[in-house]
Each structure stands twice: as C-alpha cells, then as structure tokens.
Short mmCIF file of C-alpha atoms in Angstrom, two decimals:
data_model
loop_
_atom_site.label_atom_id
_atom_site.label_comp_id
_atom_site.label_asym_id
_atom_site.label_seq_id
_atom_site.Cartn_x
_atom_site.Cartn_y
_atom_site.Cartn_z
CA UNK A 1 16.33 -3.62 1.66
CA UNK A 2 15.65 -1.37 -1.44
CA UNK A 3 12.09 -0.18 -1.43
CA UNK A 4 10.52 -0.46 -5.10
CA UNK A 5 7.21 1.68 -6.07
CA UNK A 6 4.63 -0.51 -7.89
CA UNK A 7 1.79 0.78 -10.01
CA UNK A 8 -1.18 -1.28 -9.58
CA UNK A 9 -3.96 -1.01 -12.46
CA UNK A 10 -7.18 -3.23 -11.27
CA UNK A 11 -9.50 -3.77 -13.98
CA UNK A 12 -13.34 -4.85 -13.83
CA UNK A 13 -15.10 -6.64 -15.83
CA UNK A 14 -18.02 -5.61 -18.97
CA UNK A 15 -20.73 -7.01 -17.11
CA UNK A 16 -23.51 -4.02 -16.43
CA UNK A 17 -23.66 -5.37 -12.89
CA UNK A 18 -19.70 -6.40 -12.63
CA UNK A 19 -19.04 -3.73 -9.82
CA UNK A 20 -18.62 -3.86 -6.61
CA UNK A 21 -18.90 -1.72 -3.40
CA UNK A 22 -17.21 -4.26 -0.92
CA UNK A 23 -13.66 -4.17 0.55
CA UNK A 24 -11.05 -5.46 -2.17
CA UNK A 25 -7.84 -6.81 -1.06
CA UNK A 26 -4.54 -7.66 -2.99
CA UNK A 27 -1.38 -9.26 -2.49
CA UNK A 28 1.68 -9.80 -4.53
CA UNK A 29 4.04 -12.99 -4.74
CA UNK A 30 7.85 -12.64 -6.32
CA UNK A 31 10.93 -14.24 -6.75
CA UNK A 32 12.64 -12.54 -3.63
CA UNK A 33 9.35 -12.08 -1.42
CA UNK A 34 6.12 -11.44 -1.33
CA UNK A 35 3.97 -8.46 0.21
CA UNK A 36 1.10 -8.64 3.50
CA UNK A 37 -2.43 -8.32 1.84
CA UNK A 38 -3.48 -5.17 1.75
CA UNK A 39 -6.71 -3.42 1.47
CA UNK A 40 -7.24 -1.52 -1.86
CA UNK A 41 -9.02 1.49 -0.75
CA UNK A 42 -11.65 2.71 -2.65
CA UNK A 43 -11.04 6.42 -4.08
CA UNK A 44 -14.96 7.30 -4.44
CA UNK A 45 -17.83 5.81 -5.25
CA UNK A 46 -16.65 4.63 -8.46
CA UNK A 47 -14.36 2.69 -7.68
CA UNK A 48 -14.19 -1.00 -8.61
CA UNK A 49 -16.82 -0.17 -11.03
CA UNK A 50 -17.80 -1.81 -14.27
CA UNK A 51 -15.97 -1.11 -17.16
CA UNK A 52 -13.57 0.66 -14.98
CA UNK A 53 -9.71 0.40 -13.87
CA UNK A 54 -8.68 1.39 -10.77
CA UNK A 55 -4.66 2.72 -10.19
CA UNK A 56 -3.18 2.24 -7.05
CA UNK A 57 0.75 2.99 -5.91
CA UNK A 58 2.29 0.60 -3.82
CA UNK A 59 5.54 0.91 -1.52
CA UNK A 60 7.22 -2.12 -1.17
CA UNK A 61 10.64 -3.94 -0.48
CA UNK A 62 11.88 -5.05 -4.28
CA UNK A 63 9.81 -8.38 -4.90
CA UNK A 64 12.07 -9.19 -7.68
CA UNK A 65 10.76 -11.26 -10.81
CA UNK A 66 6.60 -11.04 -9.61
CA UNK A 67 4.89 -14.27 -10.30
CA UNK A 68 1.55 -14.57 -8.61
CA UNK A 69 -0.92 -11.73 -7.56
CA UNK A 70 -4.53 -12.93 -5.43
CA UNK A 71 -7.31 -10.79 -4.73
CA UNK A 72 -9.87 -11.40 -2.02
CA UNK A 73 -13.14 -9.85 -1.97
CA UNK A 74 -15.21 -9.36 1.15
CA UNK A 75 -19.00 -9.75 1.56
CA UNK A 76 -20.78 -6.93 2.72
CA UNK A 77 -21.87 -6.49 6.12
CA UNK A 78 -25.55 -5.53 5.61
CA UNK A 79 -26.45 -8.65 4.14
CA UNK A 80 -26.54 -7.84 0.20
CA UNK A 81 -25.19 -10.14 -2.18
CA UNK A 82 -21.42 -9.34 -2.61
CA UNK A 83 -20.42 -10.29 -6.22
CA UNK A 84 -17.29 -8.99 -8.92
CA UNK A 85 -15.71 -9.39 -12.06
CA UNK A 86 -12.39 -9.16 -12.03
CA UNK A 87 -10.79 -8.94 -15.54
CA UNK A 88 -7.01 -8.66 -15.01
CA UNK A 89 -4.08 -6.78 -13.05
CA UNK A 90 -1.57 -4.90 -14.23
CA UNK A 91 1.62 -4.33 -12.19
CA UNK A 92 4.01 -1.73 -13.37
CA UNK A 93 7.73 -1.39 -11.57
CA UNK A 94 8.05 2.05 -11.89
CA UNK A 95 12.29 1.40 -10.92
CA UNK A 96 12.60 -1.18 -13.88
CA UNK A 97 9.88 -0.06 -16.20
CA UNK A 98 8.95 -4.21 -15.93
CA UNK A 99 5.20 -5.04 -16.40
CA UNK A 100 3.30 -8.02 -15.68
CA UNK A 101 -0.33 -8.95 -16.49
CA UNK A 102 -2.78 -11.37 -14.23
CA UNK A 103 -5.61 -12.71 -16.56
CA UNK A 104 -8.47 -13.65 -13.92
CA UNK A 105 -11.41 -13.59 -16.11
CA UNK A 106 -14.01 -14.42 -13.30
CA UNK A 107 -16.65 -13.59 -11.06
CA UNK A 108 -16.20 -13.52 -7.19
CA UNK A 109 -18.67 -14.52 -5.05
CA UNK A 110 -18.41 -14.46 -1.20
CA UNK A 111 -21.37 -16.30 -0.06
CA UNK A 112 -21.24 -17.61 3.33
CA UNK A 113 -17.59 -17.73 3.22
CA UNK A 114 -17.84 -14.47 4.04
CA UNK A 115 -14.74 -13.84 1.63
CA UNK A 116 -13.53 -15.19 -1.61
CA UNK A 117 -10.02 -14.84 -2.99
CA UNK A 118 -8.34 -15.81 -6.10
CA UNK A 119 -4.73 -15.81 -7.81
CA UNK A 120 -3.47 -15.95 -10.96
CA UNK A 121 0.11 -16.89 -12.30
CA UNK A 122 1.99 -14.10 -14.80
CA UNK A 123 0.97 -13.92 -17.78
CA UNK A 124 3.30 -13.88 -20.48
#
C-alpha cells in the first residue's frame, strides 16, 4: 500500500489560558482508510500553547480524500484541571499538495471522564 507523508499543523486557541500541558491525541478518517490514534508528542514546553501552532509529520498508508480528523485530550494525572482550545487542523499531503482544514472552535475539558475527544468534518 503506498505510504503518503502528511503535514499536520495543530492550532490553539487566543485564550491567555487556552494551552495545555496534557497528552494530545489525533486521528485521521478518509475515503480509503483511516489511521490508529496517535499521540502528538509534545516538542518542548511550548507546545500546544496559546496562540501557538504546532507541526507534526505523519507516515501513513494513502487515506485518500480525508474527511474527518478527532482529537482527544487527556486529563492530567496530578489532579489539575486539564482544559484546551483547539482552533482548527490543518492537514497538508505533501504527495498531492491537497489541504484540508478542521474548524473545531472549542474548549476541551476532561473532567472525570478522564479524556475528552472531538471531531470535525472537512471544511470546505
């Protein structure tokens, strides 16, 4: 199956406390397959920051036409309230020079779910 290289922009909301420090995870939905969640790991301490857009490459079979993208963040461990504002994903097909957009506009909050995820359909 042919492997495609995906450029992943992640981009955080205005919010002066729209950050987050916890474990981010993403996952990618297309017409000819989908992707495993995978943790987005965090380059330094400002990652996932406000204000801030975070690049990640990804190595995957060829999803084909991509048509959903969902996030999950994870509370923290130590107790602290887990919160983020996730503005919007980018996906780049570096093969194709394709791009799609994921408005999420939101805030996720945990709480004692212990995790939150959320997905948004392409935007156009």
């Amino acid at each position: 199956m042919k492997q495609n290289i995906y450029t992943i922009y992640v981009r955080t909301g205005d919010d002066p406390d729209a950050g987050t420090d916890s474990s981010v995870y993403f996952q990618l939905f297309g017409s000819s397959g989908q992707t495993e969640e995978i943790l987005l790991p965090a380059r330094d301490i400002f990652s996932f920051e406000t204000s801030g857009t975070d690049k990640f490459i990804l190595q995957v079979p060829d999803l084909g036409d991509l048509t959903r993208c969902c996030l999950r963040l994870e509370a923290t461990s130590d107790g602290t309230e887990t919160r983020w504002e996730l503005k919007d994903v980018r996906v780049e097909d570096d093969d194709t020079d394709r791009t799609w957009t994921f408005a999420f506009n939101r805030w996720l909050v945990p709480g004692s779910a212990g995790s939150e995820t959320v997905c948004a359909a392409r935007g156009r």
